[in-house]
Amino acid sequence: MAYFIVDESFWNLFPNGKIGVVLLKGYQKLAESPVELQNLLEESNELAKTFVEEEPFADNSEIQVYRQAFQTFKTKKGARSSIEALLKRAKSGKPVGSILPLVDIYNAASLRFALPCGAEDLDSFQGDLQLTLTEGGDEFYLIGSDENTPTLSGELCYKDDAGAVCRCLNWRDGQRTMITEDTQNAFLVIELLDPSREEALEAALQFIVEKAQQYLGGQATSHILDREASTLSLND
């Protein structure tokens, strides 16, 4: 039995935070997204612009929430939440393009609801998955790199028994657990650090579940973890 555990060290930093999870199991393998899904991603890029209308870019509230959060733990120089990168591309006219069907679905959710979302191959985890402040030295190979760049002491990351899975919250994914064309069981996560936007989190999770089942099939379930309920079985 494997679990996803949000450690107390996370809640000490963000006591009112929420972690949304979608478990997607037995879904259909598609090499590329159908036209309808590509159009949905294009529409989401346009909707994202409504979250970053303020100038300068950093003054937008959805950007500030995560920038301030990243100041509370140790990060690699220049680390930013994944949602900042997506919103910056949408605003600058360099929209997020199609990658893989599941990636397109969670990128569309991120853009529509201005929330950081990531996904990992569920079958690649070794032991429990934790979101925790690390002591440092956890093995990590960035996607596309053959160089080990271990975690820093005091860094907030996702990790399992083999090393880091995703660095600095949802900043950088690792090669070992990345979503590929062969993935059939996936773990998707959304980090909500502004408690006033819980409805957006719920809507984003529902969006992912509905679109995953529409385009990929399989079984999709959503969950929200908080300080009082901080553990989720990955085998359900």
Coordinates of C-alpha atoms in Angstrom, one line a residue:
M1 CA 0.0 0.0 0.0
A2 CA 1.5 3.3 -1.1
Y3 CA 0.4 6.8 0.1
F4 CA 0.7 10.5 -0.8
I5 CA 1.6 12.3 2.4
V6 CA 1.7 16.0 2.9
D7 CA 4.1 16.5 5.7
E8 CA 3.6 18.7 8.7
S9 CA 6.5 20.9 7.4
F10 CA 4.3 22.0 4.5
W11 CA 1.4 22.9 6.8
N12 CA 3.7 24.8 9.1
L13 CA 4.4 27.1 6.2
F14 CA 0.9 27.1 4.7
P15 CA -1.6 26.2 7.4
N16 CA -4.6 27.2 5.3
G17 CA -3.3 25.7 2.1
K18 CA -5.1 22.9 0.1
I19 CA -3.6 20.2 -2.1
G20 CA -5.8 18.9 -4.9
V21 CA -5.1 15.5 -6.4
V22 CA -6.6 13.6 -9.3
L23 CA -5.8 9.9 -9.6
L24 CA -6.2 8.8 -13.2
K25 CA -6.0 5.0 -13.8
G26 CA -6.2 2.8 -16.8
Y27 CA -6.5 5.5 -19.3
Q28 CA -6.2 5.2 -23.1
K29 CA -2.7 5.9 -24.6
L30 CA -2.9 8.5 -27.3
A31 CA 0.2 9.8 -29.1
E32 CA -1.3 13.2 -29.8
S33 CA -4.3 15.3 -28.8
P34 CA -7.4 15.3 -30.9
V35 CA -8.3 18.6 -32.6
E36 CA -11.0 19.3 -30.0
L37 CA -8.6 19.1 -27.2
Q38 CA -6.0 21.3 -29.0
N39 CA -8.8 23.9 -29.5
L40 CA -9.6 23.7 -25.8
L41 CA -6.0 24.4 -24.9
E42 CA -6.0 27.3 -27.3
E43 CA -9.1 28.7 -25.7
S44 CA -7.6 28.3 -22.2
N45 CA -4.5 30.3 -23.3
E46 CA -6.9 33.2 -24.1
L47 CA -8.8 32.9 -20.8
A48 CA -5.6 33.0 -18.9
K49 CA -5.0 36.6 -20.0
T50 CA -7.8 37.8 -17.6
F51 CA -5.6 36.9 -14.6
V52 CA -2.6 39.0 -15.7
E53 CA -4.1 42.3 -16.8
E54 CA -2.2 44.4 -14.2
E55 CA 1.1 46.0 -15.1
P56 CA 3.8 45.2 -14.2
F57 CA 3.2 41.5 -14.5
A58 CA 4.4 40.7 -11.0
D59 CA 1.6 42.9 -9.4
N60 CA -1.1 40.5 -10.4
S61 CA -2.5 38.7 -7.4
E62 CA -2.1 35.2 -8.7
I63 CA 1.6 35.9 -9.4
Q64 CA 2.2 37.5 -6.0
V65 CA 0.7 34.5 -4.0
Y66 CA 3.2 32.1 -5.3
R67 CA 6.2 34.5 -5.4
Q68 CA 5.6 35.2 -1.7
A69 CA 5.2 31.5 -1.0
F70 CA 8.6 30.7 -2.7
Q71 CA 10.3 33.1 -0.3
T72 CA 9.4 30.9 2.7
F73 CA 11.6 28.0 1.8
K74 CA 14.9 27.3 0.1
T75 CA 14.8 27.4 -3.7
K76 CA 17.2 27.2 -6.7
K77 CA 18.0 30.7 -8.0
G78 CA 15.2 31.9 -10.3
A79 CA 12.7 29.3 -9.3
R80 CA 9.1 30.3 -9.9
S81 CA 5.8 28.4 -9.7
S82 CA 4.8 26.7 -12.9
I83 CA 1.7 28.9 -13.1
E84 CA 3.8 32.0 -13.5
A85 CA 5.5 30.6 -16.5
L86 CA 2.2 29.6 -18.1
L87 CA 0.6 33.0 -17.5
K88 CA 3.6 34.8 -18.7
R89 CA 3.5 32.9 -22.0
A90 CA -0.2 33.6 -22.4
K91 CA 0.2 37.3 -21.7
S92 CA 3.2 37.7 -24.1
G93 CA 1.5 36.0 -27.0
K94 CA 3.5 32.8 -26.8
P95 CA 0.7 30.4 -26.0
V96 CA 1.3 27.0 -24.5
G97 CA 1.2 24.4 -27.3
S98 CA 0.1 20.8 -27.4
I99 CA 2.4 18.2 -25.9
L100 CA 0.5 15.0 -24.9
P101 CA -3.2 14.6 -24.3
L102 CA -2.9 14.4 -20.5
V103 CA -0.4 17.3 -20.4
D104 CA -2.7 19.4 -22.5
I105 CA -5.6 18.7 -20.1
Y106 CA -3.8 19.8 -17.0
N107 CA -2.1 22.8 -18.8
A108 CA -5.6 23.9 -19.9
A109 CA -6.8 23.6 -16.3
S110 CA -3.8 25.6 -15.0
L111 CA -4.4 28.4 -17.5
R112 CA -8.2 28.5 -17.0
F113 CA -8.1 28.7 -13.2
A114 CA -4.6 30.2 -12.7
L115 CA -3.4 27.4 -10.5
P116 CA -0.2 25.4 -10.7
C117 CA -0.8 21.8 -11.8
G118 CA 1.6 19.0 -12.5
A119 CA 1.4 15.3 -13.2
E120 CA 3.6 12.2 -12.7
D121 CA 3.5 8.6 -13.8
L122 CA 2.0 6.9 -10.8
D123 CA 3.7 3.6 -11.6
S124 CA 7.1 5.1 -11.3
F125 CA 6.9 6.0 -7.6
Q126 CA 9.0 4.0 -5.2
G127 CA 7.4 3.8 -1.8
D128 CA 5.3 6.7 -0.5
L129 CA 5.2 10.1 -2.2
Q130 CA 5.7 13.0 0.2
L131 CA 5.4 16.8 -0.1
T132 CA 7.9 17.9 2.5
L133 CA 10.8 20.1 3.4
T134 CA 13.9 18.1 2.5
E135 CA 17.2 17.8 4.4
G136 CA 18.8 18.1 0.9
G137 CA 20.8 15.6 -1.2
D138 CA 17.8 13.9 -2.8
E139 CA 18.7 12.6 -6.2
F140 CA 17.1 14.5 -9.1
Y141 CA 17.6 14.4 -12.8
L142 CA 15.8 17.2 -14.7
I143 CA 13.8 16.1 -17.8
G144 CA 16.2 15.9 -20.6
S145 CA 19.4 16.0 -18.4
D146 CA 21.9 13.3 -17.4
E147 CA 23.3 15.4 -14.6
N148 CA 22.2 14.8 -11.0
T149 CA 21.2 18.1 -9.3
P150 CA 20.2 17.1 -5.7
T151 CA 17.7 19.0 -3.6
L152 CA 18.8 21.8 -1.3
S153 CA 18.5 21.6 2.5
G154 CA 15.2 23.3 3.4
E155 CA 13.7 23.0 -0.1
L156 CA 10.0 22.1 -0.4
C157 CA 9.6 19.3 -2.8
Y158 CA 7.8 16.1 -3.8
K159 CA 10.0 13.0 -3.1
D160 CA 9.8 9.3 -2.8
D161 CA 12.2 6.6 -1.6
A162 CA 14.3 7.0 -4.7
G163 CA 14.8 10.8 -4.6
A164 CA 13.1 14.0 -5.7
V165 CA 10.1 13.8 -8.0
C166 CA 9.3 17.6 -8.4
R167 CA 11.5 20.4 -7.1
C168 CA 10.4 23.6 -5.3
L169 CA 6.7 22.8 -5.2
N170 CA 5.6 22.6 -8.8
W171 CA 8.6 24.1 -10.5
R172 CA 10.7 21.4 -12.2
D173 CA 9.7 17.8 -12.9
G174 CA 12.2 14.9 -13.0
Q175 CA 13.0 12.5 -15.8
R176 CA 12.2 9.4 -13.7
T177 CA 8.6 10.1 -13.0
M178 CA 7.5 12.2 -16.0
I179 CA 4.4 11.6 -18.1
T180 CA 5.1 9.8 -21.3
E181 CA 3.1 8.3 -24.2
D182 CA 3.3 4.9 -22.3
T183 CA 1.8 6.2 -19.0
Q184 CA -1.4 4.5 -18.1
N185 CA -1.8 5.6 -14.4
A186 CA -1.2 9.2 -13.4
F187 CA -1.0 11.3 -10.3
L188 CA -2.0 15.0 -10.8
V189 CA -1.6 17.6 -8.2
I190 CA -2.7 21.3 -7.7
E191 CA -1.3 23.5 -5.0
L192 CA -3.7 26.1 -3.6
L193 CA -2.0 28.6 -1.3
D194 CA -4.7 31.3 -1.4
P195 CA -7.7 30.0 0.7
S196 CA -10.1 32.5 -0.9
R197 CA -9.8 30.6 -4.2
E198 CA -11.0 27.2 -3.0
E199 CA -13.9 27.2 -5.5
A200 CA -11.3 27.6 -8.3
L201 CA -9.5 24.6 -7.0
E202 CA -12.7 22.5 -7.0
A203 CA -13.5 23.7 -10.5
A204 CA -10.0 22.9 -11.8
L205 CA -10.2 19.3 -10.3
Q206 CA -13.6 18.8 -11.9
F207 CA -12.4 20.1 -15.2
I208 CA -9.5 17.6 -15.2
V209 CA -11.7 14.7 -14.2
E210 CA -14.3 15.5 -16.9
K211 CA -11.8 16.1 -19.7
A212 CA -9.7 13.1 -18.8
Q213 CA -12.7 10.8 -18.9
Q214 CA -13.9 12.4 -22.1
Y215 CA -10.7 12.1 -24.1
L216 CA -8.8 9.4 -22.3
G217 CA -11.3 7.1 -20.6
G218 CA -10.2 5.2 -17.5
Q219 CA -11.1 5.9 -13.9
A220 CA -10.5 9.4 -12.5
T221 CA -11.1 10.5 -8.9
S222 CA -10.4 13.8 -7.3
H223 CA -9.4 14.6 -3.7
I224 CA -8.6 17.7 -1.6
L225 CA -6.1 17.4 1.2
D226 CA -5.7 19.8 4.1
R227 CA -4.0 19.9 7.5
E228 CA -6.7 17.8 9.0
A229 CA -6.7 15.2 6.2
S230 CA -3.2 15.1 4.9
T231 CA -2.8 11.5 3.6
L232 CA -4.2 9.8 0.5
S233 CA -4.0 6.2 -0.5
L234 CA -2.6 5.8 -4.0
N235 CA -4.0 2.3 -4.4
D236 CA -7.7 3.2 -4.2

